[in-house]
Amino acid sequence: EDKVVQSPLSLVVHEGDTVTLNCSYEVTNFRSLLWYKQEKKAPTFLFMLTSSGIEKKSGRLSSILDKKELFSILNITATQTGDSAIYLCAGLGGGADGLTFGKGTHLIIQP
Amino acid sequence: NAGVTQTPKFRILKIGQSMTLQCTQDMNHNYMYWYRQDPGMGLKLIYYSVGAGITDKGEVPNGYNVSRSTTEDFPLRLELAAPSQTSVYFCASSAGVTGFSPLHFGNGTRLTVT
């Protein structure tokens, strides 16, 4: 059975701090790993990673995949209160049956 | 740009009642999915469809049914609602195989069964 494990499950930091969110996966016939940000409603797409060692970057957010060690990290630098959200990691395997999601990391940024 | 639209946004059901959660997308996506999200548990796949007329079970299909008569619509049916079905339900779609085409989510339906 495919499994995606995120850590920590919750994290409280102060505005301006840098955070690293972790995601490990065991996904049969792994093809890609995705990060989503979920605020009050629907998850919104952040990154899709398919190749090892290539950093994807969007503003203060960046992510990288290690296919040998089966994990990914999501970094957020100079955090802002608007970064407060649940960050979901998901892995795609060989089937068409969608993604296997982790439980999410609940990030709270205090002013 | 509507994207994925879910109705209703909220619903309270009594045990044993039935209802249909509606989902429609206007992006001409072939792939559609239903997930449920329980607090602290991530998203669990209920059913998915790779095209009109084709549906298949996900991880937690018991107590649910789906149909896909058109590309746009993918309703989720709850028969004989139970308290264990209290959850937030998300419909999603994608253009291709999920990992190479990110999911677009609807805003969710919050269902309470009492």
Tab-separated table of N, CA, C and O in Angstrom, chain A residues 45-49 55-64 74-77 83:
chain	number	residue	atom	x	y	z
A	45	PHE	N	-2.402	24.256	-5.873
A	45	PHE	CA	-1.167	23.624	-6.316
A	45	PHE	C	0.039	24.528	-6.093
A	45	PHE	O	-0.009	25.728	-6.379
A	46	LEU	N	1.114	23.944	-5.580
A	46	LEU	CA	2.369	24.683	-5.411
A	46	LEU	C	3.437	24.179	-6.379
A	46	LEU	O	3.933	24.930	-7.211
A	47	PHE	N	3.823	22.926	-6.223
A	47	PHE	CA	4.918	22.369	-7.007
A	47	PHE	C	4.624	20.934	-7.413
A	47	PHE	O	3.938	20.212	-6.707
A	48	MET	N	5.198	20.555	-8.541
A	48	MET	CA	5.220	19.160	-8.950
A	48	MET	C	6.671	18.786	-9.223
A	48	MET	O	7.359	19.490	-9.973
A	49	LEU	N	7.141	17.717	-8.620
A	49	LEU	CA	8.546	17.314	-8.712
A	49	LEU	C	8.615	15.927	-9.317
A	49	LEU	O	7.970	14.992	-8.823
A	55	GLU	N	15.817	21.828	-7.898
A	55	GLU	CA	14.992	22.658	-7.031
A	55	GLU	C	13.961	23.429	-7.846
A	55	GLU	O	14.277	24.019	-8.879
A	56	LYS	N	12.736	23.419	-7.339
A	56	LYS	CA	11.694	24.262	-7.928
A	56	LYS	C	11.469	25.428	-6.974
A	56	LYS	O	11.453	25.245	-5.764
A	57	LYS	N	11.303	26.609	-7.543
A	57	LYS	CA	11.242	27.807	-6.720
A	57	LYS	C	10.113	28.706	-7.185
A	57	LYS	O	9.876	28.875	-8.383
A	58	SER	N	9.405	29.259	-6.200
A	58	SER	CA	8.378	30.239	-6.514
A	58	SER	C	8.371	31.261	-5.397
A	58	SER	O	7.858	30.999	-4.297
A	59	GLY	N	8.990	32.397	-5.646
A	59	GLY	CA	9.071	33.432	-4.613
A	59	GLY	C	9.866	32.937	-3.418
A	59	GLY	O	11.009	32.493	-3.554
A	60	ARG	N	9.229	32.958	-2.252
A	60	ARG	CA	9.911	32.520	-1.024
A	60	ARG	C	9.804	31.015	-0.792
A	60	ARG	O	10.334	30.492	0.188
A	61	LEU	N	9.090	30.332	-1.668
A	61	LEU	CA	8.910	28.897	-1.503
A	61	LEU	C	9.820	28.146	-2.464
A	61	LEU	O	10.010	28.568	-3.612
A	62	SER	N	10.362	27.041	-1.973
A	62	SER	CA	11.156	26.180	-2.841
A	62	SER	C	10.989	24.745	-2.380
A	62	SER	O	10.647	24.467	-1.228
A	63	SER	N	11.257	23.827	-3.300
A	63	SER	CA	11.085	22.416	-2.981
A	63	SER	C	12.061	21.597	-3.792
A	63	SER	O	12.458	21.991	-4.898
A	64	ILE	N	12.432	20.457	-3.223
A	64	ILE	CA	13.365	19.578	-3.907
A	64	ILE	C	12.993	18.140	-3.591
A	64	ILE	O	12.390	17.848	-2.558
A	74	LEU	N	9.908	21.048	1.576
A	74	LEU	CA	9.359	22.334	1.138
A	74	LEU	C	9.917	23.391	2.085
A	74	LEU	O	9.739	23.289	3.295
A	75	ASN	N	10.619	24.355	1.527
A	75	ASN	CA	11.186	25.444	2.321
A	75	ASN	C	10.404	26.725	2.109
A	75	ASN	O	10.020	27.041	0.976
A	76	ILE	N	10.190	27.433	3.187
A	76	ILE	CA	9.591	28.764	3.099
A	76	ILE	C	10.501	29.715	3.868
A	76	ILE	O	10.742	29.536	5.067
A	77	THR	N	11.029	30.706	3.173
A	77	THR	CA	11.906	31.681	3.819
A	77	THR	C	11.130	32.953	4.136
A	77	THR	O	10.074	33.225	3.541
A	83	ASP	N	1.311	32.861	5.085
A	83	ASP	CA	1.787	31.503	4.815
A	83	ASP	C	1.118	30.488	5.731
A	83	ASP	O	1.291	29.281	5.543
